[in-house]
Amino acid sequence: MHHEITCRPATASDVVKLSVLYQQVYIQTYGTEGVSDEFANFITKQFAPERLLDIIIKNPGNIIVATYGDNLVGVAEVEFEKKCPVGNILAPELNKLYILEWFCGKGVGRMLLNEAEKLVLSRGMQQLWLWVLGTNERAVSFYEKYHYETIGTAFFQMEVNRYENRVMVKQLV
């Protein structure tokens, strides 16, 4: 049976699937040396269903999911009024854009990015920024394709380790 991929705001009933999707993509993207204690601590707290439910309740519409049938295949999360670590910018952040590997290259990322940009514009804002792991060339190329420009680098700190990220921004209008 063929299903179409569609996007919609996340709901409370999505939180367990969202938690699994976030963890799966995070490990696949960032777990280049396996899953350390630090890494496990981070993802189990960051992507706990209770935390995701809290985000959905307090910020309805800020998490957008891509679905294939009733299954989640990707997610975009926008956080408003975030201070960018480079360039003294206060604007919405594309906090996450995660696609299950099996659905990469099928237009899911483009769909979710478009929805995130429309959300930002609908709230009267004209800029969106993000940070992406500096070694994730596939993601960097993706964002560059859609006119995001690197404006500098910043480090993401876990418990002990820190990871260099590119900070990218786009003027939406």
PDB file of N, CA, C and O in Angstrom, residues 73-124:
ATOM      1  N   VAL A  73       8.070   9.997  10.261  1.00  0.00           N
ATOM      2  CA  VAL A  73       9.294   9.761   9.487  1.00  0.00           C
ATOM      3  C   VAL A  73      10.259  10.936   9.578  1.00  0.00           C
ATOM      4  O   VAL A  73      11.421  10.832   9.160  1.00  0.00           O
ATOM      5  N   GLY A  74       9.797  12.067  10.117  1.00  0.00           N
ATOM      6  CA  GLY A  74      10.657  13.235  10.260  1.00  0.00           C
ATOM      7  C   GLY A  74      10.015  14.257  11.177  1.00  0.00           C
ATOM      8  O   GLY A  74       8.817  14.169  11.475  1.00  0.00           O
ATOM      9  N   VAL A  75      10.825  15.211  11.618  1.00  0.00           N
ATOM     10  CA  VAL A  75      10.333  16.228  12.544  1.00  0.00           C
ATOM     11  C   VAL A  75      11.156  17.506  12.393  1.00  0.00           C
ATOM     12  O   VAL A  75      12.360  17.448  12.140  1.00  0.00           O
ATOM     13  N   ALA A  76      10.491  18.626  12.527  1.00  0.00           N
ATOM     14  CA  ALA A  76      11.146  19.933  12.611  1.00  0.00           C
ATOM     15  C   ALA A  76      10.640  20.604  13.879  1.00  0.00           C
ATOM     16  O   ALA A  76       9.452  20.517  14.200  1.00  0.00           O
ATOM     17  N   GLU A  77      11.545  21.250  14.583  1.00  0.00           N
ATOM     18  CA  GLU A  77      11.171  21.951  15.810  1.00  0.00           C
ATOM     19  C   GLU A  77      11.721  23.371  15.752  1.00  0.00           C
ATOM     20  O   GLU A  77      12.916  23.569  15.519  1.00  0.00           O
ATOM     21  N   VAL A  78      10.844  24.345  15.946  1.00  0.00           N
ATOM     22  CA  VAL A  78      11.232  25.754  15.939  1.00  0.00           C
ATOM     23  C   VAL A  78      11.100  26.294  17.359  1.00  0.00           C
ATOM     24  O   VAL A  78      10.091  26.074  18.030  1.00  0.00           O
ATOM     25  N   GLU A  79      12.136  26.995  17.808  1.00  0.00           N
ATOM     26  CA  GLU A  79      12.083  27.691  19.091  1.00  0.00           C
ATOM     27  C   GLU A  79      12.149  29.182  18.807  1.00  0.00           C
ATOM     28  O   GLU A  79      13.046  29.641  18.102  1.00  0.00           O
ATOM     29  N   PHE A  80      11.199  29.918  19.353  1.00  0.00           N
ATOM     30  CA  PHE A  80      11.113  31.344  19.091  1.00  0.00           C
ATOM     31  C   PHE A  80      11.923  32.144  20.107  1.00  0.00           C
ATOM     32  O   PHE A  80      12.145  31.698  21.229  1.00  0.00           O
ATOM     33  N   GLU A  81      12.350  33.332  19.669  1.00  0.00           N
ATOM     34  CA  GLU A  81      13.095  34.275  20.499  1.00  0.00           C
ATOM     35  C   GLU A  81      14.317  33.635  21.146  1.00  0.00           C
ATOM     36  O   GLU A  81      14.517  33.723  22.358  1.00  0.00           O
ATOM     37  N   LYS A  82      15.119  32.994  20.318  1.00  0.00           N
ATOM     38  CA  LYS A  82      16.363  32.389  20.792  1.00  0.00           C
ATOM     39  C   LYS A  82      17.530  33.302  20.420  1.00  0.00           C
ATOM     40  O   LYS A  82      17.548  33.880  19.345  1.00  0.00           O
ATOM     41  N   LYS A  83      18.498  33.405  21.296  1.00  0.00           N
ATOM     42  CA  LYS A  83      19.693  34.189  21.001  1.00  0.00           C
ATOM     43  C   LYS A  83      20.677  33.306  20.253  1.00  0.00           C
ATOM     44  O   LYS A  83      21.098  32.270  20.744  1.00  0.00           O
ATOM     45  N   CYS A  84      20.997  33.714  19.054  1.00  0.00           N
ATOM     46  CA  CYS A  84      21.959  33.010  18.224  1.00  0.00           C
ATOM     47  C   CYS A  84      23.352  33.166  18.842  1.00  0.00           C
ATOM     48  O   CYS A  84      23.705  34.259  19.287  1.00  0.00           O
ATOM     49  N   PRO A  85      24.158  32.089  18.887  1.00  0.00           N
ATOM     50  CA  PRO A  85      25.488  32.191  19.492  1.00  0.00           C
ATOM     51  C   PRO A  85      26.486  33.006  18.657  1.00  0.00           C
ATOM     52  O   PRO A  85      27.590  33.269  19.106  1.00  0.00           O
ATOM     53  N   VAL A  86      26.094  33.406  17.465  1.00  0.00           N
ATOM     54  CA  VAL A  86      26.962  34.202  16.581  1.00  0.00           C
ATOM     55  C   VAL A  86      26.139  35.371  16.032  1.00  0.00           C
ATOM     56  O   VAL A  86      24.966  35.212  15.704  1.00  0.00           O
ATOM     57  N   GLY A  87      26.738  36.535  15.938  1.00  0.00           N
ATOM     58  CA  GLY A  87      26.115  37.636  15.220  1.00  0.00           C
ATOM     59  C   GLY A  87      25.076  38.442  15.968  1.00  0.00           C
ATOM     60  O   GLY A  87      24.383  39.246  15.372  1.00  0.00           O
ATOM     61  N   ASN A  88      24.934  38.233  17.284  1.00  0.00           N
ATOM     62  CA  ASN A  88      23.994  39.025  18.080  1.00  0.00           C
ATOM     63  C   ASN A  88      22.590  39.058  17.480  1.00  0.00           C
ATOM     64  O   ASN A  88      21.955  40.095  17.375  1.00  0.00           O
ATOM     65  N   ILE A  89      22.104  37.896  17.064  1.00  0.00           N
ATOM     66  CA  ILE A  89      20.792  37.762  16.436  1.00  0.00           C
ATOM     67  C   ILE A  89      19.809  37.197  17.459  1.00  0.00           C
ATOM     68  O   ILE A  89      20.102  36.209  18.129  1.00  0.00           O
ATOM     69  N   LEU A  90      18.649  37.829  17.564  1.00  0.00           N
ATOM     70  CA  LEU A  90      17.548  37.287  18.359  1.00  0.00           C
ATOM     71  C   LEU A  90      16.442  36.962  17.362  1.00  0.00           C
ATOM     72  O   LEU A  90      15.832  37.859  16.785  1.00  0.00           O
ATOM     73  N   ALA A  91      16.237  35.678  17.121  1.00  0.00           N
ATOM     74  CA  ALA A  91      15.292  35.241  16.088  1.00  0.00           C
ATOM     75  C   ALA A  91      14.929  33.788  16.354  1.00  0.00           C
ATOM     76  O   ALA A  91      15.560  33.122  17.172  1.00  0.00           O
ATOM     77  N   PRO A  92      13.918  33.271  15.661  1.00  0.00           N
ATOM     78  CA  PRO A  92      13.596  31.857  15.820  1.00  0.00           C
ATOM     79  C   PRO A  92      14.771  30.973  15.389  1.00  0.00           C
ATOM     80  O   PRO A  92      15.497  31.293  14.445  1.00  0.00           O
ATOM     81  N   GLU A  93      14.907  29.857  16.112  1.00  0.00           N
ATOM     82  CA  GLU A  93      15.926  28.861  15.783  1.00  0.00           C
ATOM     83  C   GLU A  93      15.244  27.609  15.243  1.00  0.00           C
ATOM     84  O   GLU A  93      14.263  27.136  15.829  1.00  0.00           O
ATOM     85  N   LEU A  94      15.746  27.085  14.150  1.00  0.00           N
ATOM     86  CA  LEU A  94      15.343  25.753  13.713  1.00  0.00           C
ATOM     87  C   LEU A  94      16.136  24.802  14.592  1.00  0.00           C
ATOM     88  O   LEU A  94      17.280  24.471  14.314  1.00  0.00           O
ATOM     89  N   ASN A  95      15.523  24.438  15.704  1.00  0.00           N
ATOM     90  CA  ASN A  95      16.211  23.669  16.732  1.00  0.00           C
ATOM     91  C   ASN A  95      16.508  22.247  16.268  1.00  0.00           C
ATOM     92  O   ASN A  95      17.539  21.682  16.619  1.00  0.00           O
ATOM     93  N   LYS A  96      15.589  21.672  15.497  1.00  0.00           N
ATOM     94  CA  LYS A  96      15.798  20.312  15.000  1.00  0.00           C
ATOM     95  C   LYS A  96      15.151  20.166  13.629  1.00  0.00           C
ATOM     96  O   LYS A  96      14.090  20.711  13.371  1.00  0.00           O
ATOM     97  N   LEU A  97      15.811  19.406  12.789  1.00  0.00           N
ATOM     98  CA  LEU A  97      15.238  18.925  11.536  1.00  0.00           C
ATOM     99  C   LEU A  97      15.805  17.527  11.360  1.00  0.00           C
ATOM    100  O   LEU A  97      16.941  17.364  10.934  1.00  0.00           O
ATOM    101  N   TYR A  98      15.032  16.542  11.785  1.00  0.00           N
ATOM    102  CA  TYR A  98      15.489  15.152  11.804  1.00  0.00           C
ATOM    103  C   TYR A  98      14.618  14.314  10.879  1.00  0.00           C
ATOM    104  O   TYR A  98      13.385  14.382  10.954  1.00  0.00           O
ATOM    105  N   ILE A  99      15.262  13.520  10.038  1.00  0.00           N
ATOM    106  CA  ILE A  99      14.573  12.627   9.114  1.00  0.00           C
ATOM    107  C   ILE A  99      15.140  11.227   9.324  1.00  0.00           C
ATOM    108  O   ILE A  99      16.363  11.057   9.374  1.00  0.00           O
ATOM    109  N   LEU A 100      14.265  10.231   9.428  1.00  0.00           N
ATOM    110  CA  LEU A 100      14.756   8.856   9.475  1.00  0.00           C
ATOM    111  C   LEU A 100      15.533   8.565   8.198  1.00  0.00           C
ATOM    112  O   LEU A 100      15.122   8.967   7.104  1.00  0.00           O
ATOM    113  N   GLU A 101      16.637   7.866   8.332  1.00  0.00           N
ATOM    114  CA  GLU A 101      17.534   7.601   7.198  1.00  0.00           C
ATOM    115  C   GLU A 101      16.790   7.017   6.001  1.00  0.00           C
ATOM    116  O   GLU A 101      17.053   7.386   4.863  1.00  0.00           O
ATOM    117  N   TRP A 102      15.845   6.141   6.242  1.00  0.00           N
ATOM    118  CA  TRP A 102      15.119   5.480   5.149  1.00  0.00           C
ATOM    119  C   TRP A 102      14.292   6.460   4.328  1.00  0.00           C
ATOM    120  O   TRP A 102      13.881   6.150   3.228  1.00  0.00           O
ATOM    121  N   PHE A 103      14.040   7.642   4.872  1.00  0.00           N
ATOM    122  CA  PHE A 103      13.219   8.631   4.180  1.00  0.00           C
ATOM    123  C   PHE A 103      14.035   9.826   3.681  1.00  0.00           C
ATOM    124  O   PHE A 103      13.472  10.771   3.136  1.00  0.00           O
ATOM    125  N   CYS A 104      15.355   9.781   3.847  1.00  0.00           N
ATOM    126  CA  CYS A 104      16.209  10.837   3.300  1.00  0.00           C
ATOM    127  C   CYS A 104      16.203  10.728   1.782  1.00  0.00           C
ATOM    128  O   CYS A 104      16.129   9.640   1.220  1.00  0.00           O
ATOM    129  N   GLY A 105      16.253  11.881   1.127  1.00  0.00           N
ATOM    130  CA  GLY A 105      16.264  11.899  -0.329  1.00  0.00           C
ATOM    131  C   GLY A 105      14.889  11.775  -0.959  1.00  0.00           C
ATOM    132  O   GLY A 105      14.767  11.656  -2.175  1.00  0.00           O
ATOM    133  N   LYS A 106      13.844  11.825  -0.144  1.00  0.00           N
ATOM    134  CA  LYS A 106      12.469  11.693  -0.654  1.00  0.00           C
ATOM    135  C   LYS A 106      11.675  12.999  -0.528  1.00  0.00           C
ATOM    136  O   LYS A 106      10.467  13.003  -0.661  1.00  0.00           O
ATOM    137  N   GLY A 107      12.357  14.092  -0.236  1.00  0.00           N
ATOM    138  CA  GLY A 107      11.692  15.390  -0.134  1.00  0.00           C
ATOM    139  C   GLY A 107      11.144  15.720   1.241  1.00  0.00           C
ATOM    140  O   GLY A 107      10.537  16.778   1.422  1.00  0.00           O
ATOM    141  N   VAL A 108      11.358  14.846   2.221  1.00  0.00           N
ATOM    142  CA  VAL A 108      10.812  15.073   3.563  1.00  0.00           C
ATOM    143  C   VAL A 108      11.472  16.292   4.219  1.00  0.00           C
ATOM    144  O   VAL A 108      10.798  17.137   4.803  1.00  0.00           O
ATOM    145  N   GLY A 109      12.792  16.394   4.103  1.00  0.00           N
ATOM    146  CA  GLY A 109      13.500  17.528   4.692  1.00  0.00           C
ATOM    147  C   GLY A 109      13.036  18.846   4.101  1.00  0.00           C
ATOM    148  O   GLY A 109      12.810  19.813   4.828  1.00  0.00           O
ATOM    149  N   ARG A 110      12.894  18.879   2.796  1.00  0.00           N
ATOM    150  CA  ARG A 110      12.415  20.093   2.115  1.00  0.00           C
ATOM    151  C   ARG A 110      11.021  20.459   2.608  1.00  0.00           C
ATOM    152  O   ARG A 110      10.729  21.616   2.900  1.00  0.00           O
ATOM    153  N   MET A 111      10.132  19.453   2.715  1.00  0.00           N
ATOM    154  CA  MET A 111       8.764  19.713   3.187  1.00  0.00           C
ATOM    155  C   MET A 111       8.771  20.294   4.601  1.00  0.00           C
ATOM    156  O   MET A 111       8.086  21.283   4.883  1.00  0.00           O
ATOM    157  N   LEU A 112       9.539  19.680   5.488  1.00  0.00           N
ATOM    158  CA  LEU A 112       9.585  20.146   6.874  1.00  0.00           C
ATOM    159  C   LEU A 112      10.224  21.531   6.975  1.00  0.00           C
ATOM    160  O   LEU A 112       9.750  22.379   7.738  1.00  0.00           O
ATOM    161  N   LEU A 113      11.279  21.770   6.213  1.00  0.00           N
ATOM    162  CA  LEU A 113      11.917  23.080   6.222  1.00  0.00           C
ATOM    163  C   LEU A 113      10.944  24.152   5.731  1.00  0.00           C
ATOM    164  O   LEU A 113      10.835  25.226   6.330  1.00  0.00           O
ATOM    165  N   ASN A 114      10.209  23.855   4.675  1.00  0.00           N
ATOM    166  CA  ASN A 114       9.196  24.797   4.173  1.00  0.00           C
ATOM    167  C   ASN A 114       8.153  25.100   5.236  1.00  0.00           C
ATOM    168  O   ASN A 114       7.752  26.256   5.421  1.00  0.00           O
ATOM    169  N   GLU A 115       7.680  24.067   5.921  1.00  0.00           N
ATOM    170  CA  GLU A 115       6.668  24.262   6.973  1.00  0.00           C
ATOM    171  C   GLU A 115       7.224  25.102   8.117  1.00  0.00           C
ATOM    172  O   GLU A 115       6.528  25.969   8.655  1.00  0.00           O
ATOM    173  N   ALA A 116       8.477  24.859   8.504  1.00  0.00           N
ATOM    174  CA  ALA A 116       9.099  25.639   9.580  1.00  0.00           C
ATOM    175  C   ALA A 116       9.231  27.101   9.168  1.00  0.00           C
ATOM    176  O   ALA A 116       8.939  28.006   9.961  1.00  0.00           O
ATOM    177  N   GLU A 117       9.656  27.347   7.934  1.00  0.00           N
ATOM    178  CA  GLU A 117       9.788  28.719   7.453  1.00  0.00           C
ATOM    179  C   GLU A 117       8.427  29.416   7.386  1.00  0.00           C
ATOM    180  O   GLU A 117       8.305  30.586   7.760  1.00  0.00           O
ATOM    181  N   LYS A 118       7.395  28.691   6.947  1.00  0.00           N
ATOM    182  CA  LYS A 118       6.038  29.275   6.915  1.00  0.00           C
ATOM    183  C   LYS A 118       5.564  29.624   8.329  1.00  0.00           C
ATOM    184  O   LYS A 118       4.923  30.658   8.532  1.00  0.00           O
ATOM    185  N   LEU A 119       5.879  28.762   9.299  1.00  0.00           N
ATOM    186  CA  LEU A 119       5.504  29.025  10.687  1.00  0.00           C
ATOM    187  C   LEU A 119       6.148  30.319  11.174  1.00  0.00           C
ATOM    188  O   LEU A 119       5.479  31.174  11.767  1.00  0.00           O
ATOM    189  N   VAL A 120       7.432  30.486  10.898  1.00  0.00           N
ATOM    190  CA  VAL A 120       8.146  31.694  11.318  1.00  0.00           C
ATOM    191  C   VAL A 120       7.533  32.931  10.655  1.00  0.00           C
ATOM    192  O   VAL A 120       7.257  33.935  11.320  1.00  0.00           O
ATOM    193  N   LEU A 121       7.303  32.865   9.361  1.00  0.00           N
ATOM    194  CA  LEU A 121       6.708  33.998   8.639  1.00  0.00           C
ATOM    195  C   LEU A 121       5.303  34.318   9.154  1.00  0.00           C
ATOM    196  O   LEU A 121       4.934  35.489   9.264  1.00  0.00           O
ATOM    197  N   SER A 122       4.533  33.284   9.486  1.00  0.00           N
ATOM    198  CA  SER A 122       3.162  33.495   9.967  1.00  0.00           C
ATOM    199  C   SER A 122       3.125  34.241  11.295  1.00  0.00           C
ATOM    200  O   SER A 122       2.118  34.831  11.656  1.00  0.00           O
ATOM    201  N   ARG A 123       4.243  34.207  12.010  1.00  0.00           N
ATOM    202  CA  ARG A 123       4.324  34.916  13.293  1.00  0.00           C
ATOM    203  C   ARG A 123       5.029  36.260  13.146  1.00  0.00           C
ATOM    204  O   ARG A 123       5.441  36.864  14.137  1.00  0.00           O
ATOM    205  N   GLY A 124       5.186  36.693  11.893  1.00  0.00           N
ATOM    206  CA  GLY A 124       5.707  38.033  11.633  1.00  0.00           C
ATOM    207  C   GLY A 124       7.213  38.175  11.705  1.00  0.00           C
ATOM    208  O   GLY A 124       7.720  39.289  11.777  1.00  0.00           O
TER     209      GLY A 124
END
